[in-house]
Amino acid sequence: MTDKTQNAMWGGRFAAGPDAIMEAINASISFDQRLAAQDIAGSRAHAAMLAAQGIITDSDAEAIREGLLTVLSEIERGDFPFSAALEDIHMNVESRLKDLIGDPAGRLHTARSRNDQVAVDFRMWVREQTDAAIIGIIALQKALLDQAEAGADWVMPGFTHLQTAQPVTWGHHMMAYVEMLGRDAGRFRDARTRMNESPLGAAALAGTSFPIDRDMTAGALGFDRPAANSLDAVADRDFALEFLSAATICAMHLSRFAEELVIWSSAQFRFVAMSDRFSTGSSIMPQKKNPDAAELIRAKIGRIMGAMVGLFTVMKALPLTYSKDMQEDKEQVFDAADSLMLALAAMDGMVRDMTANRDALKAAAAGGFSTATDLADWLVRELNLPFREAHHVTGTLVALAEKQDCDLPDLSLDDMQKVHRGISRSVFDVLGVENSVASRTSYGGTAPTEVRKQIARWKEMLK
């Protein structure tokens, strides 16, 4: 087979042959340029440490420092000449540094490798995204707290199996997501603590014979300590996996809430009205207002969870230490982080803008025999019936109400006493939905008094 035939098989993009293919598969600069700020920060810390340890001269360190600042300025202005031939952000920066300052640039890579360099860059980037996720979560929690406070005593149906179960309050429902998001933030904080160890100084895999000060570089870059094992420092990406795991769980919570907003904003429910800022119209049906932002948030978990599975698959069978497979660690993490931050910001905006329909919530809360459990509880409490018997009596009364096409509070006392003669008029005190929610005063319950306590607790925690 001739080279011409081979090139035709590879297609127009790779008409230059094997060299073009190798460059395309090997280069990462198209995406790892996002690590530029972290790479330059790591190099500045490394150069300062080398000078402090007498490994390079102070004048070389100063030239490196100034040159790196120039490189960073060029990148931030969009003037930097990125080159795929130089493979990655590390070599692009170092090559440009040499253009700017000459020979001192060649001393920067003393006592380090691209292996520990990329590990420290990526950790720093993921750490920043972790901090950003926590900030985004807290902002959304505060938006939910505002909604909860406004509707702490607004009754609405609580659901199991998407069937009306018991009355709850709007505030209680909003606070459920505050709690979920609180655990999400906790997972990110936990992951941050574990990831905050510096790989810099691990070099290729075995450390270095130069008298470096890893505590100095770790401190300069905001790490709690240097990583204790050079093999582990360059070989693992569990910090990224933890980030993706926390992001996936958070995205799942956002997806569940987004689904509720899609349902609640429908003409069949009318529980909430979404603002025009987070809705779109139909191309042919002028009456429609589509909750597109909520639907897109609902879908984001697919990308984020896919990134997690993808990185687990990359890492699952790699022998120690570094393998080129690990170049496939970044794009999916970048995409997942972008997707999560966008979803958090969009949900924050939707929650702040949405308006709950108090009348529709209350009307729905009163339907579906939502106070049946209150009736059963009353039979236990007032007539001392075993709960199983109270459950049976209540079920009989529900069947009677269905037959009469009415709700439980609409049954006559005479009808109720035909089912159980001990029932008295005071039963009607528990059958109203407001009475129902007000009675749920157990810790964490839906009673407005309890909801307001939880709102106050979270406000204090989020100060």
CSV table of C-alpha atoms in Angstrom, one decimal:
chain,number,residue,atom,x,y,z
A,1,MET,CA,0.0,0.0,0.0
A,2,THR,CA,1.4,3.4,-1.0
A,3,ASP,CA,1.7,6.4,1.3
A,4,LYS,CA,-0.8,8.1,-0.9
A,5,THR,CA,-3.3,5.3,-0.4
A,6,GLN,CA,-2.7,5.3,3.3
A,7,ASN,CA,-3.3,9.0,3.6
A,8,ALA,CA,-6.6,8.7,1.7
A,9,MET,CA,-7.7,6.2,4.3
A,10,TRP,CA,-6.9,8.5,7.1
A,11,GLY,CA,-9.0,11.3,5.5
A,12,GLY,CA,-8.4,14.9,4.7
A,13,ARG,CA,-7.6,16.0,8.2
A,14,PHE,CA,-4.7,13.6,8.5
A,15,ALA,CA,-3.5,13.8,4.9
A,16,ALA,CA,0.0,14.5,6.2
A,17,GLY,CA,0.3,11.0,7.5
A,18,PRO,CA,1.3,9.4,10.8
A,19,ASP,CA,3.0,12.5,12.2
A,20,ALA,CA,-0.3,14.4,12.0
A,21,ILE,CA,-2.2,11.6,13.6
A,22,MET,CA,0.3,11.4,16.5
A,23,GLU,CA,0.3,15.1,17.0
A,24,ALA,CA,-3.5,15.1,17.1
A,25,ILE,CA,-3.9,12.3,19.6
A,26,ASN,CA,-0.9,13.3,21.8
A,27,ALA,CA,-1.6,17.0,22.1
A,28,SER,CA,-3.7,18.3,24.9
A,29,ILE,CA,-3.2,22.1,24.5
A,30,SER,CA,-6.7,22.5,23.0
A,31,PHE,CA,-8.2,21.8,26.4
A,32,ASP,CA,-5.5,22.0,29.1
A,33,GLN,CA,-4.8,25.6,28.3
A,34,ARG,CA,-7.5,26.1,30.9
A,35,LEU,CA,-4.8,25.2,33.4
A,36,ALA,CA,-2.6,28.2,32.4
A,37,ALA,CA,-3.1,30.3,35.6
A,38,GLN,CA,-2.5,27.2,37.8
A,39,ASP,CA,0.5,26.2,35.7
A,40,ILE,CA,2.1,29.6,36.0
A,41,ALA,CA,1.3,29.9,39.7
A,42,GLY,CA,3.0,26.5,40.3
A,43,SER,CA,6.0,27.5,38.3
A,44,ARG,CA,6.4,30.7,40.2
A,45,ALA,CA,6.3,28.9,43.5
A,46,HIS,CA,8.8,26.3,42.2
A,47,ALA,CA,11.2,28.9,41.0
A,48,ALA,CA,11.0,30.9,44.3
A,49,MET,CA,11.7,27.6,46.2
A,50,LEU,CA,14.7,26.7,43.9
A,51,ALA,CA,16.2,30.1,44.6
A,52,ALA,CA,15.6,29.9,48.4
A,53,GLN,CA,17.3,26.5,48.4
A,54,GLY,CA,20.3,27.8,46.4
A,55,ILE,CA,19.5,25.5,43.5
A,56,ILE,CA,19.2,28.4,41.0
A,57,THR,CA,20.4,31.9,41.4
A,58,ASP,CA,18.2,34.8,42.6
A,59,SER,CA,18.7,36.6,39.3
A,60,ASP,CA,17.5,33.6,37.3
A,61,ALA,CA,14.5,33.2,39.7
A,62,GLU,CA,13.7,36.9,39.2
A,63,ALA,CA,13.9,36.6,35.4
A,64,ILE,CA,11.7,33.5,35.5
A,65,ARG,CA,9.2,35.3,37.8
A,66,GLU,CA,8.9,38.4,35.5
A,67,GLY,CA,8.8,36.3,32.4
A,68,LEU,CA,6.0,34.1,33.7
A,69,LEU,CA,4.0,37.2,34.6
A,70,THR,CA,4.4,38.4,31.0
A,71,VAL,CA,3.2,35.0,29.7
A,72,LEU,CA,0.2,35.1,32.0
A,73,SER,CA,-0.6,38.6,30.8
A,74,GLU,CA,-0.4,37.5,27.2
A,75,ILE,CA,-2.7,34.5,27.9
A,76,GLU,CA,-5.3,36.7,29.7
A,77,ARG,CA,-5.3,39.2,26.8
A,78,GLY,CA,-5.7,36.4,24.3
A,79,ASP,CA,-2.4,37.2,22.6
A,80,PHE,CA,-0.6,34.0,23.4
A,81,PRO,CA,0.5,31.8,20.5
A,82,PHE,CA,-0.7,28.3,21.6
A,83,SER,CA,0.9,25.5,19.6
A,84,ALA,CA,-0.3,21.9,19.2
A,85,ALA,CA,3.3,21.0,18.3
A,86,LEU,CA,4.3,21.8,21.9
A,87,GLU,CA,1.7,19.3,23.1
A,88,ASP,CA,0.5,20.9,26.4
A,89,ILE,CA,0.2,24.0,28.5
A,90,HIS,CA,3.4,23.2,30.3
A,91,MET,CA,5.6,23.1,27.2
A,92,ASN,CA,3.8,26.0,25.6
A,93,VAL,CA,4.5,28.2,28.7
A,94,GLU,CA,8.1,27.1,29.0
A,95,SER,CA,8.8,27.6,25.3
A,96,ARG,CA,7.4,31.1,25.4
A,97,LEU,CA,9.3,31.8,28.6
A,98,LYS,CA,12.5,30.9,26.8
A,99,ASP,CA,11.6,33.3,24.0
A,100,LEU,CA,11.2,36.0,26.6
A,101,ILE,CA,14.2,35.5,28.9
A,102,GLY,CA,16.5,33.0,27.2
A,103,ASP,CA,18.7,30.5,29.1
A,104,PRO,CA,17.2,31.0,32.6
A,105,ALA,CA,14.0,29.5,31.4
A,106,GLY,CA,15.8,26.2,31.0
A,107,ARG,CA,16.5,26.1,34.8
A,108,LEU,CA,12.8,26.3,35.8
A,109,HIS,CA,12.3,22.6,35.2
A,110,THR,CA,15.0,21.6,37.7
A,111,ALA,CA,13.8,19.1,40.3
A,112,ARG,CA,10.4,18.6,38.7
A,113,SER,CA,8.6,16.7,36.0
A,114,ARG,CA,5.6,17.2,33.8
A,115,ASN,CA,4.0,14.5,35.9
A,116,ASP,CA,4.1,16.4,39.2
A,117,GLN,CA,3.5,19.6,37.3
A,118,VAL,CA,0.2,18.5,35.8
A,119,ALA,CA,-0.8,16.9,39.0
A,120,VAL,CA,-0.4,20.1,41.0
A,121,ASP,CA,-2.1,22.2,38.2
A,122,PHE,CA,-5.1,19.9,38.0
A,123,ARG,CA,-5.5,19.7,41.8
A,124,MET,CA,-5.4,23.5,42.0
A,125,TRP,CA,-8.0,23.8,39.3
A,126,VAL,CA,-10.3,21.2,40.8
A,127,ARG,CA,-9.9,22.9,44.2
A,128,GLU,CA,-11.0,26.2,42.8
A,129,GLN,CA,-14.0,24.6,41.2
A,130,THR,CA,-14.9,22.9,44.5
A,131,ASP,CA,-14.8,26.3,46.2
A,132,ALA,CA,-17.0,27.7,43.4
A,133,ALA,CA,-19.5,24.9,43.7
A,134,ILE,CA,-19.8,25.5,47.5
A,135,ILE,CA,-20.5,29.2,46.8
A,136,GLY,CA,-23.1,28.3,44.2
A,137,ILE,CA,-24.8,25.9,46.5
A,138,ILE,CA,-25.0,28.4,49.3
A,139,ALA,CA,-26.5,31.0,47.0
A,140,LEU,CA,-29.2,28.6,46.0
A,141,GLN,CA,-29.8,27.6,49.6
A,142,LYS,CA,-30.4,31.3,50.4
A,143,ALA,CA,-32.9,31.6,47.5
A,144,LEU,CA,-34.8,28.6,48.9
A,145,LEU,CA,-34.7,30.0,52.4
A,146,ASP,CA,-36.4,33.1,51.1
A,147,GLN,CA,-39.1,31.0,49.4
A,148,ALA,CA,-39.5,28.9,52.6
A,149,GLU,CA,-39.9,32.0,54.8
A,150,ALA,CA,-42.5,33.6,52.6
A,151,GLY,CA,-44.6,30.4,52.6
A,152,ALA,CA,-43.8,28.8,55.9
A,153,ASP,CA,-47.5,28.3,56.6
A,154,TRP,CA,-48.8,27.8,53.0
A,155,VAL,CA,-50.4,24.4,52.7
A,156,MET,CA,-49.7,22.1,49.8
A,157,PRO,CA,-50.0,18.4,49.1
A,158,GLY,CA,-47.1,16.2,50.1
A,159,PHE,CA,-46.6,13.3,47.7
A,160,THR,CA,-45.5,9.6,47.8
A,161,HIS,CA,-45.6,7.8,44.4
A,162,LEU,CA,-46.6,11.2,43.0
A,163,GLN,CA,-50.0,10.6,44.7
A,164,THR,CA,-51.4,12.9,47.4
A,165,ALA,CA,-50.2,11.6,50.7
A,166,GLN,CA,-50.5,14.2,53.5
A,167,PRO,CA,-50.6,18.0,53.7
A,168,VAL,CA,-47.3,19.7,54.1
A,169,THR,CA,-46.2,23.4,53.9
A,170,TRP,CA,-44.6,25.1,51.0
A,171,GLY,CA,-41.8,26.2,53.4
A,172,HIS,CA,-41.2,22.6,54.5
A,173,HIS,CA,-40.9,21.5,50.9
A,174,MET,CA,-38.4,24.2,50.1
A,175,MET,CA,-36.4,23.3,53.3
A,176,ALA,CA,-36.1,19.7,52.1
A,177,TYR,CA,-33.8,21.0,49.3
A,178,VAL,CA,-31.9,23.3,51.6
A,179,GLU,CA,-31.0,20.1,53.6
A,180,MET,CA,-30.0,18.2,50.5
A,181,LEU,CA,-27.9,21.0,49.3
A,182,GLY,CA,-26.3,21.3,52.7
A,183,ARG,CA,-25.1,17.7,52.4
A,184,ASP,CA,-23.9,18.5,48.9
A,185,ALA,CA,-21.8,21.3,50.2
A,186,GLY,CA,-20.5,19.1,52.9
A,187,ARG,CA,-19.3,16.5,50.4
A,188,PHE,CA,-17.4,19.2,48.5
A,189,ARG,CA,-15.8,20.4,51.7
A,190,ASP,CA,-14.8,16.9,52.6
A,191,ALA,CA,-13.3,16.3,49.2
A,192,ARG,CA,-11.5,19.6,49.4
A,193,THR,CA,-9.8,18.6,52.6
A,194,ARG,CA,-8.5,15.4,51.1
A,195,MET,CA,-7.4,17.0,47.8
A,196,ASN,CA,-5.4,19.8,49.5
A,197,GLU,CA,-2.0,18.1,49.4
A,198,SER,CA,0.6,19.2,47.0
A,199,PRO,CA,2.1,16.8,44.5
A,200,LEU,CA,4.8,19.3,43.5
A,201,GLY,CA,8.3,17.9,44.2
A,202,ALA,CA,7.3,14.3,43.5
A,203,ALA,CA,9.0,14.8,40.1
A,204,ALA,CA,8.4,12.0,37.6
A,205,LEU,CA,7.6,9.4,40.3
A,206,ALA,CA,10.4,8.9,42.7
A,207,GLY,CA,11.1,12.4,44.1
A,208,THR,CA,14.4,14.2,43.4
A,209,SER,CA,17.9,14.3,44.7
A,210,PHE,CA,17.9,18.1,44.8
A,211,PRO,CA,17.5,19.6,48.3
A,212,ILE,CA,14.0,21.0,47.6
A,213,ASP,CA,11.6,22.4,50.2
A,214,ARG,CA,8.2,20.9,49.5
A,215,ASP,CA,6.6,22.5,52.5
A,216,MET,CA,7.5,25.9,51.0
A,217,THR,CA,5.9,25.2,47.7
A,218,ALA,CA,2.9,23.6,49.3
A,219,GLY,CA,2.3,26.7,51.5
A,220,ALA,CA,2.9,29.1,48.6
A,221,LEU,CA,0.2,27.3,46.6
A,222,GLY,CA,-2.4,27.1,49.5
A,223,PHE,CA,-2.0,23.4,50.2
A,224,ASP,CA,-2.2,22.1,53.7
A,225,ARG,CA,0.9,19.9,53.2
A,226,PRO,CA,2.9,18.1,50.6
A,227,ALA,CA,1.7,14.7,49.5
A,228,ALA,CA,3.6,12.0,51.5
A,229,ASN,CA,4.2,9.5,48.7
A,230,SER,CA,5.8,10.5,45.4
A,231,LEU,CA,4.2,7.5,43.5
A,232,ASP,CA,0.7,8.3,44.8
A,233,ALA,CA,1.2,12.0,44.2
A,234,VAL,CA,1.6,11.6,40.4
A,235,ALA,CA,-0.5,8.5,39.9
A,236,ASP,CA,-3.9,9.1,41.3
A,237,ARG,CA,-6.8,11.3,40.3
A,238,ASP,CA,-9.1,10.4,43.2
A,239,PHE,CA,-9.4,14.1,44.0
A,240,ALA,CA,-11.1,14.6,40.6
A,241,LEU,CA,-13.2,11.5,41.1
A,242,GLU,CA,-14.4,12.8,44.4
A,243,PHE,CA,-15.3,16.1,42.8
A,244,LEU,CA,-17.2,14.4,40.1
A,245,SER,CA,-19.0,12.2,42.7
A,246,ALA,CA,-20.1,15.2,44.7
A,247,ALA,CA,-21.1,17.0,41.6
A,248,THR,CA,-23.1,14.0,40.4
A,249,ILE,CA,-25.1,13.8,43.7
A,250,CYS,CA,-25.6,17.5,43.7
A,251,ALA,CA,-26.8,17.4,40.0
A,252,MET,CA,-29.2,14.6,41.0
A,253,HIS,CA,-30.7,16.8,43.6
A,254,LEU,CA,-31.0,19.7,41.1
A,255,SER,CA,-32.6,17.3,38.6
A,256,ARG,CA,-35.2,16.1,41.1
A,257,PHE,CA,-36.2,19.7,41.9
A,258,ALA,CA,-36.2,20.7,38.3
A,259,GLU,CA,-38.6,17.8,37.6
A,260,GLU,CA,-40.9,19.2,40.3
A,261,LEU,CA,-40.8,22.6,38.7
A,262,VAL,CA,-41.6,21.2,35.3
A,263,ILE,CA,-44.7,19.4,36.8
A,264,TRP,CA,-45.7,22.3,39.1
A,265,SER,CA,-45.6,24.9,36.3
A,266,SER,CA,-47.9,22.8,34.1
A,267,ALA,CA,-51.5,23.9,33.4
A,268,GLN,CA,-52.6,20.7,35.2
A,269,PHE,CA,-50.9,21.7,38.5
A,270,ARG,CA,-50.4,25.5,38.4
A,271,PHE,CA,-48.5,25.4,41.7
A,272,VAL,CA,-45.9,27.8,40.4
A,273,ALA,CA,-45.4,30.4,37.7
A,274,MET,CA,-42.0,30.6,36.2
A,275,SER,CA,-40.6,33.9,35.1
A,276,ASP,CA,-40.1,34.8,31.5
A,277,ARG,CA,-36.4,34.9,32.1
A,278,PHE,CA,-36.2,31.2,32.5
A,279,SER,CA,-38.9,30.1,30.1
A,280,THR,CA,-39.4,30.0,26.4
A,281,GLY,CA,-42.4,30.0,24.0
A,282,SER,CA,-43.5,27.6,21.3
A,283,SER,CA,-42.7,28.2,17.7
A,284,ILE,CA,-46.4,27.4,16.7
A,285,MET,CA,-48.4,27.4,19.9
A,286,PRO,CA,-48.6,31.0,21.3
A,287,GLN,CA,-50.3,30.0,24.5
A,288,LYS,CA,-47.3,27.9,25.7
A,289,LYS,CA,-44.7,28.8,28.2
A,290,ASN,CA,-42.1,26.1,28.4
A,291,PRO,CA,-39.9,25.6,31.5
A,292,ASP,CA,-36.8,25.0,29.3
A,293,ALA,CA,-34.2,26.0,31.9
A,294,ALA,CA,-35.7,23.5,34.4
A,295,GLU,CA,-35.7,20.8,31.7
A,296,LEU,CA,-32.1,21.5,30.8
A,297,ILE,CA,-31.0,21.3,34.5
A,298,ARG,CA,-32.9,18.1,34.7
A,299,ALA,CA,-30.7,16.7,31.9
A,300,LYS,CA,-27.4,18.0,33.1
A,301,ILE,CA,-26.9,15.0,35.4
A,302,GLY,CA,-26.4,12.9,32.3
A,303,ARG,CA,-23.3,14.8,31.3
A,304,ILE,CA,-21.9,15.1,34.9
A,305,MET,CA,-22.5,11.4,35.8
A,306,GLY,CA,-21.1,10.4,32.4
A,307,ALA,CA,-17.9,12.3,33.2
A,308,MET,CA,-17.6,10.5,36.5
A,309,VAL,CA,-18.1,7.1,34.9
A,310,GLY,CA,-15.7,8.1,32.1
A,311,LEU,CA,-12.9,9.0,34.5
A,312,PHE,CA,-13.5,5.9,36.7
A,313,THR,CA,-13.1,3.9,33.5
A,314,VAL,CA,-9.8,5.6,32.5
A,315,MET,CA,-8.3,5.1,36.0
A,316,LYS,CA,-9.6,1.6,36.9
A,317,ALA,CA,-6.7,-0.6,35.6
A,318,LEU,CA,-3.7,1.7,35.4
A,319,PRO,CA,-0.6,0.4,37.1
A,320,LEU,CA,1.5,2.8,39.0
A,321,THR,CA,2.5,5.4,38.2
A,322,TYR,CA,1.7,7.8,35.3
A,323,SER,CA,0.4,6.6,32.0
A,324,LYS,CA,-0.7,8.7,29.0
A,325,ASP,CA,-4.2,7.4,29.6
A,326,MET,CA,-4.4,10.0,32.3
A,327,GLN,CA,-4.4,12.8,29.8
A,328,GLU,CA,-8.0,11.8,29.3
A,329,ASP,CA,-8.8,13.0,32.8
A,330,LYS,CA,-9.4,16.7,32.1
A,331,GLU,CA,-11.9,17.4,29.4
A,332,GLN,CA,-14.7,15.5,31.2
A,333,VAL,CA,-14.0,17.2,34.5
A,334,PHE,CA,-13.9,20.6,32.8
A,335,ASP,CA,-17.3,19.9,31.2
A,336,ALA,CA,-18.8,18.5,34.4
A,337,ALA,CA,-17.7,21.5,36.4
A,338,ASP,CA,-19.1,23.9,33.7
A,339,SER,CA,-22.3,22.0,33.6
A,340,LEU,CA,-22.7,22.0,37.4
A,341,MET,CA,-22.0,25.7,37.8
A,342,LEU,CA,-24.5,26.6,35.0
A,343,ALA,CA,-27.1,24.4,36.6
A,344,LEU,CA,-26.6,25.9,40.0
A,345,ALA,CA,-26.8,29.4,38.6
A,346,ALA,CA,-29.9,28.7,36.6
A,347,MET,CA,-31.7,27.1,39.5
A,348,ASP,CA,-30.8,30.0,41.7
A,349,GLY,CA,-32.3,32.4,39.2
A,350,MET,CA,-35.5,30.3,38.8
A,351,VAL,CA,-36.1,29.9,42.5
A,352,ARG,CA,-35.6,33.6,43.1
A,353,ASP,CA,-38.0,34.5,40.2
A,354,MET,CA,-40.7,31.9,40.6
A,355,THR,CA,-44.1,32.7,42.2
A,356,ALA,CA,-46.0,30.1,44.2
A,357,ASN,CA,-49.8,29.9,43.6
A,358,ARG,CA,-51.0,29.8,47.2
A,359,ASP,CA,-54.6,29.1,46.3
A,360,ALA,CA,-53.8,26.3,43.9
A,361,LEU,CA,-51.5,24.7,46.5
A,362,LYS,CA,-54.2,24.9,49.1
A,363,ALA,CA,-56.9,23.5,46.9
A,364,ALA,CA,-54.6,20.6,45.9
A,365,ALA,CA,-53.7,20.0,49.5
A,366,ALA,CA,-57.4,19.5,50.4
A,367,GLY,CA,-57.9,16.8,47.8
A,368,GLY,CA,-57.1,13.2,47.6
A,369,PHE,CA,-58.1,12.4,51.2
A,370,SER,CA,-54.9,14.0,52.4
A,371,THR,CA,-56.0,14.1,56.0
A,372,ALA,CA,-56.8,10.4,56.3
A,373,THR,CA,-53.7,9.8,58.4
A,374,ASP,CA,-54.8,12.6,60.7
A,375,LEU,CA,-58.1,10.8,61.1
A,376,ALA,CA,-56.4,7.6,61.9
A,377,ASP,CA,-54.1,9.3,64.4
A,378,TRP,CA,-57.2,10.9,66.1
A,379,LEU,CA,-58.8,7.5,66.5
A,380,VAL,CA,-55.7,6.2,68.2
A,381,ARG,CA,-55.3,9.2,70.4
A,382,GLU,CA,-58.9,9.9,71.3
A,383,LEU,CA,-60.5,6.4,71.2
A,384,ASN,CA,-57.5,4.4,72.1
A,385,LEU,CA,-57.9,2.2,69.1
A,386,PRO,CA,-54.9,0.1,68.0
A,387,PHE,CA,-53.4,1.8,64.9
A,388,ARG,CA,-54.2,-1.2,62.6
A,389,GLU,CA,-57.9,-0.9,63.6
A,390,ALA,CA,-57.8,2.9,63.2
A,391,HIS,CA,-56.3,2.3,59.8
A,392,HIS,CA,-59.2,0.0,58.9
A,393,VAL,CA,-61.8,2.4,60.1
A,394,THR,CA,-60.2,5.3,58.2
A,395,GLY,CA,-60.1,3.2,55.0
A,396,THR,CA,-63.8,2.5,55.4
A,397,LEU,CA,-64.5,6.2,55.8
A,398,VAL,CA,-62.4,7.0,52.7
A,399,ALA,CA,-64.4,4.5,50.7
A,400,LEU,CA,-67.6,6.0,51.9
A,401,ALA,CA,-66.4,9.5,50.9
A,402,GLU,CA,-65.4,8.2,47.5
A,403,LYS,CA,-68.9,6.7,47.1
A,404,GLN,CA,-70.5,10.1,48.0
A,405,ASP,CA,-68.0,12.0,45.8
A,406,CYS,CA,-66.8,14.2,48.7
A,407,ASP,CA,-63.8,14.6,50.9
A,408,LEU,CA,-63.4,13.4,54.5
A,409,PRO,CA,-64.4,16.7,56.1
A,410,ASP,CA,-67.6,16.7,54.1
A,411,LEU,CA,-68.9,13.5,55.6
A,412,SER,CA,-71.6,13.9,58.2
A,413,LEU,CA,-71.0,13.0,61.8
A,414,ASP,CA,-73.9,10.5,61.4
A,415,ASP,CA,-72.1,8.8,58.5
A,416,MET,CA,-68.9,8.6,60.5
A,417,GLN,CA,-70.6,7.1,63.6
A,418,LYS,CA,-72.2,4.4,61.4
A,419,VAL,CA,-68.6,3.2,60.8
A,420,HIS,CA,-67.5,3.7,64.4
A,421,ARG,CA,-69.9,4.9,67.1
A,422,GLY,CA,-67.1,6.5,69.2
A,423,ILE,CA,-66.3,9.2,66.7
A,424,SER,CA,-67.3,12.6,68.0
A,425,ARG,CA,-67.7,16.1,66.5
A,426,SER,CA,-64.2,17.0,67.6
A,427,VAL,CA,-62.8,14.8,64.8
A,428,PHE,CA,-63.5,17.7,62.4
A,429,ASP,CA,-60.8,19.7,64.3
A,430,VAL,CA,-58.1,17.5,62.7
A,431,LEU,CA,-59.6,17.1,59.2
A,432,GLY,CA,-58.8,20.6,57.9
A,433,VAL,CA,-55.4,20.8,56.1
A,434,GLU,CA,-54.3,23.8,58.2
A,435,ASN,CA,-55.0,21.9,61.4
A,436,SER,CA,-53.2,18.9,59.9
A,437,VAL,CA,-49.9,20.7,59.2
A,438,ALA,CA,-50.1,22.7,62.4
A,439,SER,CA,-50.3,19.4,64.4
A,440,ARG,CA,-47.0,18.0,62.9
A,441,THR,CA,-44.8,19.6,65.6
A,442,SER,CA,-42.3,16.8,65.9
A,443,TYR,CA,-38.7,17.8,65.2
A,444,GLY,CA,-38.2,18.2,61.5
A,445,GLY,CA,-42.0,18.2,60.9
A,446,THR,CA,-44.1,20.3,58.6
A,447,ALA,CA,-45.7,22.5,61.2
A,448,PRO,CA,-45.1,26.2,60.4
A,449,THR,CA,-43.5,26.6,63.9
A,450,GLU,CA,-41.0,23.9,63.1
A,451,VAL,CA,-40.4,25.2,59.6
A,452,ARG,CA,-39.5,28.6,61.0
A,453,LYS,CA,-37.1,27.1,63.5
A,454,GLN,CA,-35.3,25.3,60.7
A,455,ILE,CA,-35.2,28.5,58.6
A,456,ALA,CA,-33.6,30.3,61.5
A,457,ARG,CA,-31.1,27.5,62.1
A,458,TRP,CA,-30.0,27.6,58.4
A,459,LYS,CA,-29.9,31.4,58.3
A,460,GLU,CA,-27.5,31.3,61.2
A,461,MET,CA,-25.4,28.5,59.6
A,462,LEU,CA,-25.1,30.4,56.3
A,463,LYS,CA,-24.1,33.7,57.7
